[in-house]
Amino acid sequence: MLTPEHLAQLVTARDLSKKVRRAIAVATFDGYAIGAFAVVTLLTGLTDSSALLLGIVMAVVAFVEIRAGNQLRRLELLAPRTLAINQLALAAVLILYAVSRLIASRSAPSAYADYIAADPELGKMLVPIDDLTRQMTVYFYAGLIAIAVVAQGGMALYYYTRPRYLRAYLAQTPTWIIEMQRAGIRL
């Protein structure tokens, strides 16, 4: 039977755990979102080995994100570090993929090369379109690099700052509540 004192401790613990609970929610959402992108990448990249590799790595990152989010739910102190490293790994993979696609687009022949060679008049009309296509490819992958740096870098920084909130929560919360949470009961 819970006494009024126990109920007050539960309310206090819930208030103290706000930032930790938010990090758990972020990790859970992010893990499933990355997993969804992994599935889409795998399905759309069936004929492209680099896209398949990216999809597989994203699936692994999603798995680690969800697992580390569950570890954080059990109040494990290493979980935020795992989440931060996982975000940095995702950033590195996205950047490597974008750089490889940029290099490939620069060294590959034009998508319009056959048309340009077959008909010089058509070739003159396709040159600006070809230039625009190459330019858009550069912008797309440069944007992916920027997003990876900002989004995943920001998420890594966010997770990197969570241990202090977790430690404060563990230090200020009664043991019975912590044990209850580690057993899987949510506040």
PDB file of C-alpha atoms in Angstrom:
ATOM      1  CA  MET A   1       0.000   0.000   0.000  1.00  0.00           C
ATOM      2  CA  LEU A   2       1.347   3.389  -0.938  1.00  0.00           C
ATOM      3  CA  THR A   3       1.335   5.999   1.772  1.00  0.00           C
ATOM      4  CA  PRO A   4       0.863   9.720   1.125  1.00  0.00           C
ATOM      5  CA  GLU A   5       4.642  10.048   1.571  1.00  0.00           C
ATOM      6  CA  HIS A   6       5.218   7.460  -1.173  1.00  0.00           C
ATOM      7  CA  LEU A   7       2.833   9.286  -3.486  1.00  0.00           C
ATOM      8  CA  ALA A   8       4.656  12.553  -2.839  1.00  0.00           C
ATOM      9  CA  GLN A   9       7.976  10.834  -3.618  1.00  0.00           C
ATOM     10  CA  LEU A  10       6.534   9.516  -6.884  1.00  0.00           C
ATOM     11  CA  VAL A  11       5.379  13.004  -7.885  1.00  0.00           C
ATOM     12  CA  THR A  12       8.785  14.450  -7.037  1.00  0.00           C
ATOM     13  CA  ALA A  13      10.539  11.661  -8.944  1.00  0.00           C
ATOM     14  CA  ARG A  14       8.353  12.283 -11.970  1.00  0.00           C
ATOM     15  CA  ASP A  15       9.263  15.975 -11.924  1.00  0.00           C
ATOM     16  CA  LEU A  16      12.967  15.211 -11.476  1.00  0.00           C
ATOM     17  CA  SER A  17      12.974  12.722 -14.340  1.00  0.00           C
ATOM     18  CA  LYS A  18      11.510  15.090 -16.944  1.00  0.00           C
ATOM     19  CA  LYS A  19      14.751  15.584 -18.923  1.00  0.00           C
ATOM     20  CA  VAL A  20      15.608  11.894 -18.730  1.00  0.00           C
ATOM     21  CA  ARG A  21      12.131  10.897 -19.909  1.00  0.00           C
ATOM     22  CA  ARG A  22      12.397  13.357 -22.782  1.00  0.00           C
ATOM     23  CA  ALA A  23      15.737  11.814 -23.819  1.00  0.00           C
ATOM     24  CA  ILE A  24      14.100   8.377 -23.744  1.00  0.00           C
ATOM     25  CA  ALA A  25      11.275   9.628 -25.960  1.00  0.00           C
ATOM     26  CA  VAL A  26      13.735  11.265 -28.360  1.00  0.00           C
ATOM     27  CA  ALA A  27      15.821   8.093 -28.611  1.00  0.00           C
ATOM     28  CA  THR A  28      12.746   5.947 -29.198  1.00  0.00           C
ATOM     29  CA  PHE A  29      11.328   8.236 -31.885  1.00  0.00           C
ATOM     30  CA  ASP A  30      14.727   8.698 -33.519  1.00  0.00           C
ATOM     31  CA  GLY A  31      15.380   4.963 -33.534  1.00  0.00           C
ATOM     32  CA  TYR A  32      12.110   4.175 -35.271  1.00  0.00           C
ATOM     33  CA  ALA A  33      12.515   7.104 -37.698  1.00  0.00           C
ATOM     34  CA  ILE A  34      16.008   5.944 -38.663  1.00  0.00           C
ATOM     35  CA  GLY A  35      14.619   2.423 -39.022  1.00  0.00           C
ATOM     36  CA  ALA A  36      11.911   3.678 -41.391  1.00  0.00           C
ATOM     37  CA  PHE A  37      14.513   5.516 -43.472  1.00  0.00           C
ATOM     38  CA  ALA A  38      16.628   2.358 -43.488  1.00  0.00           C
ATOM     39  CA  VAL A  39      13.726   0.352 -44.922  1.00  0.00           C
ATOM     40  CA  VAL A  40      13.059   2.985 -47.596  1.00  0.00           C
ATOM     41  CA  THR A  41      16.772   3.144 -48.448  1.00  0.00           C
ATOM     42  CA  LEU A  42      16.968  -0.638 -48.727  1.00  0.00           C
ATOM     43  CA  LEU A  43      13.863  -0.862 -50.902  1.00  0.00           C
ATOM     44  CA  THR A  44      14.864   1.958 -53.245  1.00  0.00           C
ATOM     45  CA  GLY A  45      18.497   0.921 -53.427  1.00  0.00           C
ATOM     46  CA  LEU A  46      18.135  -2.723 -54.386  1.00  0.00           C
ATOM     47  CA  THR A  47      20.312  -2.221 -57.484  1.00  0.00           C
ATOM     48  CA  ASP A  48      22.865   0.092 -55.851  1.00  0.00           C
ATOM     49  CA  SER A  49      25.424  -1.539 -53.565  1.00  0.00           C
ATOM     50  CA  SER A  50      26.285   1.719 -51.783  1.00  0.00           C
ATOM     51  CA  ALA A  51      22.592   2.384 -51.045  1.00  0.00           C
ATOM     52  CA  LEU A  52      22.186  -1.184 -49.779  1.00  0.00           C
ATOM     53  CA  LEU A  53      25.179  -0.749 -47.498  1.00  0.00           C
ATOM     54  CA  LEU A  54      23.800   2.581 -46.271  1.00  0.00           C
ATOM     55  CA  GLY A  55      20.413   0.965 -45.572  1.00  0.00           C
ATOM     56  CA  ILE A  56      22.010  -1.877 -43.621  1.00  0.00           C
ATOM     57  CA  VAL A  57      24.132   0.496 -41.544  1.00  0.00           C
ATOM     58  CA  MET A  58      21.095   2.697 -40.880  1.00  0.00           C
ATOM     59  CA  ALA A  59      19.187  -0.382 -39.697  1.00  0.00           C
ATOM     60  CA  VAL A  60      22.023  -1.191 -37.277  1.00  0.00           C
ATOM     61  CA  VAL A  61      22.062   2.427 -36.050  1.00  0.00           C
ATOM     62  CA  ALA A  62      18.275   2.265 -35.537  1.00  0.00           C
ATOM     63  CA  PHE A  63      18.626  -0.960 -33.543  1.00  0.00           C
ATOM     64  CA  VAL A  64      21.350   0.539 -31.333  1.00  0.00           C
ATOM     65  CA  GLU A  65      19.300   3.725 -30.832  1.00  0.00           C
ATOM     66  CA  ILE A  66      16.226   1.802 -29.694  1.00  0.00           C
ATOM     67  CA  ARG A  67      18.264  -0.533 -27.487  1.00  0.00           C
ATOM     68  CA  ALA A  68      20.171   2.354 -25.860  1.00  0.00           C
ATOM     69  CA  GLY A  69      16.870   4.199 -25.354  1.00  0.00           C
ATOM     70  CA  ASN A  70      15.618   1.149 -23.450  1.00  0.00           C
ATOM     71  CA  GLN A  71      18.837   1.132 -21.420  1.00  0.00           C
ATOM     72  CA  LEU A  72      18.231   4.772 -20.573  1.00  0.00           C
ATOM     73  CA  ARG A  73      14.681   3.829 -19.536  1.00  0.00           C
ATOM     74  CA  ARG A  74      16.317   1.392 -17.079  1.00  0.00           C
ATOM     75  CA  LEU A  75      18.461   4.321 -15.873  1.00  0.00           C
ATOM     76  CA  GLU A  76      21.786   2.879 -17.060  1.00  0.00           C
ATOM     77  CA  LEU A  77      24.506   5.532 -16.890  1.00  0.00           C
ATOM     78  CA  LEU A  78      26.283   4.442 -20.092  1.00  0.00           C
ATOM     79  CA  ALA A  79      23.168   4.757 -22.261  1.00  0.00           C
ATOM     80  CA  PRO A  80      23.557   8.480 -23.088  1.00  0.00           C
ATOM     81  CA  ARG A  81      27.156   7.892 -24.172  1.00  0.00           C
ATOM     82  CA  THR A  82      26.055   5.021 -26.414  1.00  0.00           C
ATOM     83  CA  LEU A  83      23.364   7.244 -27.922  1.00  0.00           C
ATOM     84  CA  ALA A  84      25.865  10.060 -28.569  1.00  0.00           C
ATOM     85  CA  ILE A  85      28.367   7.713 -30.229  1.00  0.00           C
ATOM     86  CA  ASN A  86      25.569   6.177 -32.281  1.00  0.00           C
ATOM     87  CA  GLN A  87      24.602   9.614 -33.615  1.00  0.00           C
ATOM     88  CA  LEU A  88      28.229  10.356 -34.504  1.00  0.00           C
ATOM     89  CA  ALA A  89      28.438   7.012 -36.306  1.00  0.00           C
ATOM     90  CA  LEU A  90      25.296   7.864 -38.283  1.00  0.00           C
ATOM     91  CA  ALA A  91      26.758  11.267 -39.177  1.00  0.00           C
ATOM     92  CA  ALA A  92      29.988   9.632 -40.351  1.00  0.00           C
ATOM     93  CA  VAL A  93      28.124   7.098 -42.493  1.00  0.00           C
ATOM     94  CA  LEU A  94      25.912   9.764 -44.072  1.00  0.00           C
ATOM     95  CA  ILE A  95      28.920  11.970 -44.791  1.00  0.00           C
ATOM     96  CA  LEU A  96      30.903   9.078 -46.302  1.00  0.00           C
ATOM     97  CA  TYR A  97      27.934   8.117 -48.451  1.00  0.00           C
ATOM     98  CA  ALA A  98      27.437  11.699 -49.657  1.00  0.00           C
ATOM     99  CA  VAL A  99      31.137  12.137 -50.444  1.00  0.00           C
ATOM    100  CA  SER A 100      31.217   8.834 -52.343  1.00  0.00           C
ATOM    101  CA  ARG A 101      28.157   9.882 -54.364  1.00  0.00           C
ATOM    102  CA  LEU A 102      29.741  13.268 -55.103  1.00  0.00           C
ATOM    103  CA  ILE A 103      32.917  11.595 -56.344  1.00  0.00           C
ATOM    104  CA  ALA A 104      30.906   9.115 -58.397  1.00  0.00           C
ATOM    105  CA  SER A 105      28.818  11.879 -59.969  1.00  0.00           C
ATOM    106  CA  ARG A 106      31.946  13.801 -60.948  1.00  0.00           C
ATOM    107  CA  SER A 107      33.700  10.829 -62.501  1.00  0.00           C
ATOM    108  CA  ALA A 108      30.682   9.209 -64.158  1.00  0.00           C
ATOM    109  CA  PRO A 109      29.740  10.072 -67.717  1.00  0.00           C
ATOM    110  CA  SER A 110      26.793  12.372 -68.232  1.00  0.00           C
ATOM    111  CA  ALA A 111      23.342  10.827 -68.061  1.00  0.00           C
ATOM    112  CA  TYR A 112      22.741  12.537 -71.399  1.00  0.00           C
ATOM    113  CA  ALA A 113      26.030  11.482 -73.064  1.00  0.00           C
ATOM    114  CA  ASP A 114      24.407   9.059 -75.523  1.00  0.00           C
ATOM    115  CA  TYR A 115      21.862  11.659 -76.639  1.00  0.00           C
ATOM    116  CA  ILE A 116      24.505  14.356 -76.978  1.00  0.00           C
ATOM    117  CA  ALA A 117      26.731  12.061 -79.064  1.00  0.00           C
ATOM    118  CA  ALA A 118      23.867  10.855 -81.266  1.00  0.00           C
ATOM    119  CA  ASP A 119      22.416  14.243 -82.177  1.00  0.00           C
ATOM    120  CA  PRO A 120      24.586  17.396 -82.009  1.00  0.00           C
ATOM    121  CA  GLU A 121      21.532  19.694 -82.144  1.00  0.00           C
ATOM    122  CA  LEU A 122      19.907  17.880 -79.257  1.00  0.00           C
ATOM    123  CA  GLY A 123      23.278  17.888 -77.520  1.00  0.00           C
ATOM    124  CA  LYS A 124      23.394  21.690 -77.565  1.00  0.00           C
ATOM    125  CA  MET A 125      19.991  21.808 -75.887  1.00  0.00           C
ATOM    126  CA  LEU A 126      20.894  19.171 -73.297  1.00  0.00           C
ATOM    127  CA  VAL A 127      24.168  20.746 -72.142  1.00  0.00           C
ATOM    128  CA  PRO A 128      22.439  23.261 -69.806  1.00  0.00           C
ATOM    129  CA  ILE A 129      20.171  20.510 -68.476  1.00  0.00           C
ATOM    130  CA  ASP A 130      23.187  18.284 -67.896  1.00  0.00           C
ATOM    131  CA  ASP A 131      24.982  21.111 -66.089  1.00  0.00           C
ATOM    132  CA  LEU A 132      21.904  21.744 -63.954  1.00  0.00           C
ATOM    133  CA  THR A 133      21.598  18.030 -63.145  1.00  0.00           C
ATOM    134  CA  ARG A 134      25.217  17.869 -61.994  1.00  0.00           C
ATOM    135  CA  GLN A 135      24.832  21.075 -60.000  1.00  0.00           C
ATOM    136  CA  MET A 136      21.675  19.806 -58.285  1.00  0.00           C
ATOM    137  CA  THR A 137      23.476  16.570 -57.432  1.00  0.00           C
ATOM    138  CA  VAL A 138      26.250  18.565 -55.758  1.00  0.00           C
ATOM    139  CA  TYR A 139      23.719  20.672 -53.841  1.00  0.00           C
ATOM    140  CA  PHE A 140      21.769  17.602 -52.734  1.00  0.00           C
ATOM    141  CA  TYR A 141      24.770  15.742 -51.343  1.00  0.00           C
ATOM    142  CA  ALA A 142      26.313  18.890 -49.859  1.00  0.00           C
ATOM    143  CA  GLY A 143      22.963  19.424 -48.141  1.00  0.00           C
ATOM    144  CA  LEU A 144      23.034  15.856 -46.845  1.00  0.00           C
ATOM    145  CA  ILE A 145      26.493  16.501 -45.392  1.00  0.00           C
ATOM    146  CA  ALA A 146      25.291  19.718 -43.743  1.00  0.00           C
ATOM    147  CA  ILE A 147      22.217  17.994 -42.316  1.00  0.00           C
ATOM    148  CA  ALA A 148      24.332  15.125 -40.985  1.00  0.00           C
ATOM    149  CA  VAL A 149      26.714  17.534 -39.271  1.00  0.00           C
ATOM    150  CA  VAL A 150      23.982  19.721 -37.777  1.00  0.00           C
ATOM    151  CA  ALA A 151      21.295  17.130 -36.971  1.00  0.00           C
ATOM    152  CA  GLN A 152      23.399  14.188 -35.854  1.00  0.00           C
ATOM    153  CA  GLY A 153      26.028  16.448 -34.295  1.00  0.00           C
ATOM    154  CA  GLY A 154      23.282  18.247 -32.392  1.00  0.00           C
ATOM    155  CA  MET A 155      21.745  14.969 -31.268  1.00  0.00           C
ATOM    156  CA  ALA A 156      25.146  13.698 -30.114  1.00  0.00           C
ATOM    157  CA  LEU A 157      25.637  16.878 -28.101  1.00  0.00           C
ATOM    158  CA  TYR A 158      22.136  16.524 -26.650  1.00  0.00           C
ATOM    159  CA  TYR A 159      22.805  12.954 -25.525  1.00  0.00           C
ATOM    160  CA  TYR A 160      26.260  13.911 -24.264  1.00  0.00           C
ATOM    161  CA  THR A 161      24.634  16.371 -21.825  1.00  0.00           C
ATOM    162  CA  ARG A 162      22.084  13.883 -20.432  1.00  0.00           C
ATOM    163  CA  PRO A 163      24.284  12.000 -17.910  1.00  0.00           C
ATOM    164  CA  ARG A 164      24.282  14.925 -15.489  1.00  0.00           C
ATOM    165  CA  TYR A 165      20.468  14.871 -15.383  1.00  0.00           C
ATOM    166  CA  LEU A 166      20.473  11.105 -14.979  1.00  0.00           C
ATOM    167  CA  ARG A 167      23.030  11.269 -12.154  1.00  0.00           C
ATOM    168  CA  ALA A 168      21.050  14.010 -10.405  1.00  0.00           C
ATOM    169  CA  TYR A 169      17.886  11.957 -10.719  1.00  0.00           C
ATOM    170  CA  LEU A 170      19.577   8.841  -9.336  1.00  0.00           C
ATOM    171  CA  ALA A 171      21.071  10.810  -6.435  1.00  0.00           C
ATOM    172  CA  GLN A 172      17.807  12.527  -5.453  1.00  0.00           C
ATOM    173  CA  THR A 173      15.307   9.725  -5.985  1.00  0.00           C
ATOM    174  CA  PRO A 174      14.447   7.079  -3.376  1.00  0.00           C
ATOM    175  CA  THR A 175      15.920   3.658  -4.102  1.00  0.00           C
ATOM    176  CA  TRP A 176      12.539   1.937  -4.220  1.00  0.00           C
ATOM    177  CA  ILE A 177      11.454   4.159  -7.117  1.00  0.00           C
ATOM    178  CA  ILE A 178      14.692   3.553  -9.025  1.00  0.00           C
ATOM    179  CA  GLU A 179      14.356  -0.209  -8.520  1.00  0.00           C
ATOM    180  CA  MET A 180      10.762  -0.023  -9.678  1.00  0.00           C
ATOM    181  CA  GLN A 181      11.821   1.782 -12.863  1.00  0.00           C
ATOM    182  CA  ARG A 182      14.685  -0.617 -13.527  1.00  0.00           C
ATOM    183  CA  ALA A 183      12.147  -3.433 -13.280  1.00  0.00           C
ATOM    184  CA  GLY A 184      10.243  -1.828 -16.138  1.00  0.00           C
ATOM    185  CA  ILE A 185       7.554   0.146 -14.350  1.00  0.00           C
ATOM    186  CA  ARG A 186       7.206   3.655 -15.741  1.00  0.00           C
ATOM    187  CA  LEU A 187       6.431   6.775 -13.759  1.00  0.00           C
TER     188      LEU A 187
END
